[in-house]
Amino acid sequence: MFYLSNKIISIIKTPLSSQKPSIMQRRTLSEIRLNNARLLQESVGGQKGMIEKTGKSQSQISAIMGENPSRNIGNKLAKLLEDTFALPDGWMDHWHDTIDGDAQPSIYIREAEQSPFGNNRPVYVPIPVLDVHLAAGFGTVVDREEVTQWTEIPHEFIASDGLSALSLAAVHISGDSMTPRLQNGDRVLIDTADKQIKDGKVYAIAVEDELRVKRLFKKIGGGILISSDNKADPAYRDELITPQDEHHLRVIGRVVRIISGAL
């Protein structure tokens, strides 16, 4: 047996995204909405039927869902279409092959939107938020079919580090065991494809029902040292996992970026 402190990672409820990505498709929001709008247009017999149904002019309909659309479908118009066709909220933001069919999973990428000042806002990608249940059960990659919490991360954070969005997960930090590097409330990105322990790097680990972020070291002769950065508090003593007990500890992935700090 070995001792583990009760300082764990808690998942702070982040705004729930209506999108449920999978590893199969990567589509922007404008692509998804355009596809769905054209399905709706076909269901009422084409452009004329859509004009009558929505009250929009021919030029407006052509601009947003014609052969060469010049405008994206914004939130206001997407909601209008959902209400007009008696569809559930968020229907326009999921890819559909047919109006009555189930939504097709895809990685939702929110592309840059033009601001009033002419500058593009960042591109965002959805990242799953881990909870204890997910951390206890997943293997090489996050099982996206079980994810219920998503958070959007700027694509520049991912691209600048040469990472893949498909292997990233997010957690929020609770407690002060990793101060000053990690503060209570920090959001961190975990690369679940990077599980090989490198001395001194910070990892998300799971032990039974605990999901934690700690600095790990491999001991000569075997064993793993779990270390907290907060050396001022005697409660956060280093913990040695013997070779015999290593099967109790699973490395979920390496912390690759702190959203509200610098690793």
Coordinates of N, CA and C in Angstrom, one line a residue, residues 44 47 70 74 137 145 179 183 192-193 209 214 245:
V44 N -38.5 22.2 -48.9 CA -39.7 23.0 -49.3 C -39.7 23.3 -50.8
Q47 N -35.4 27.1 -53.7 CA -35.2 28.5 -53.3 C -36.6 29.3 -53.1
S70 N -22.1 34.0 -50.4 CA -21.1 35.1 -50.0 C -21.2 35.4 -48.6
G74 N -25.3 33.3 -39.7 CA -25.0 33.7 -38.3 C -26.0 33.1 -37.3
G137 N -11.3 5.4 -17.1 CA -11.6 4.4 -18.1 C -11.0 4.5 -19.5
E145 N -17.3 9.7 -27.4 CA -18.8 9.4 -27.3 C -19.3 9.5 -25.9
T179 N 1.4 25.2 -6.5 CA 1.8 26.6 -6.6 C 3.4 26.7 -6.4
Q183 N -1.9 27.5 -10.3 CA -2.7 28.1 -9.3 C -4.1 27.5 -9.2
T192 N -2.9 13.5 -24.1 CA -3.1 12.1 -23.7 C -2.2 11.1 -24.6
A193 N -1.6 11.6 -25.6 CA -0.7 10.8 -26.4 C 0.7 10.7 -25.8
D209 N -9.8 6.4 -7.7 CA -10.8 7.5 -7.9 C -10.3 8.9 -7.9
K214 N 0.6 16.3 -11.1 CA 1.8 16.3 -10.2 C 3.1 16.2 -11.1
D245 N 4.0 -1.3 -6.7 CA 2.7 -0.6 -6.7 C 2.5 0.3 -7.9

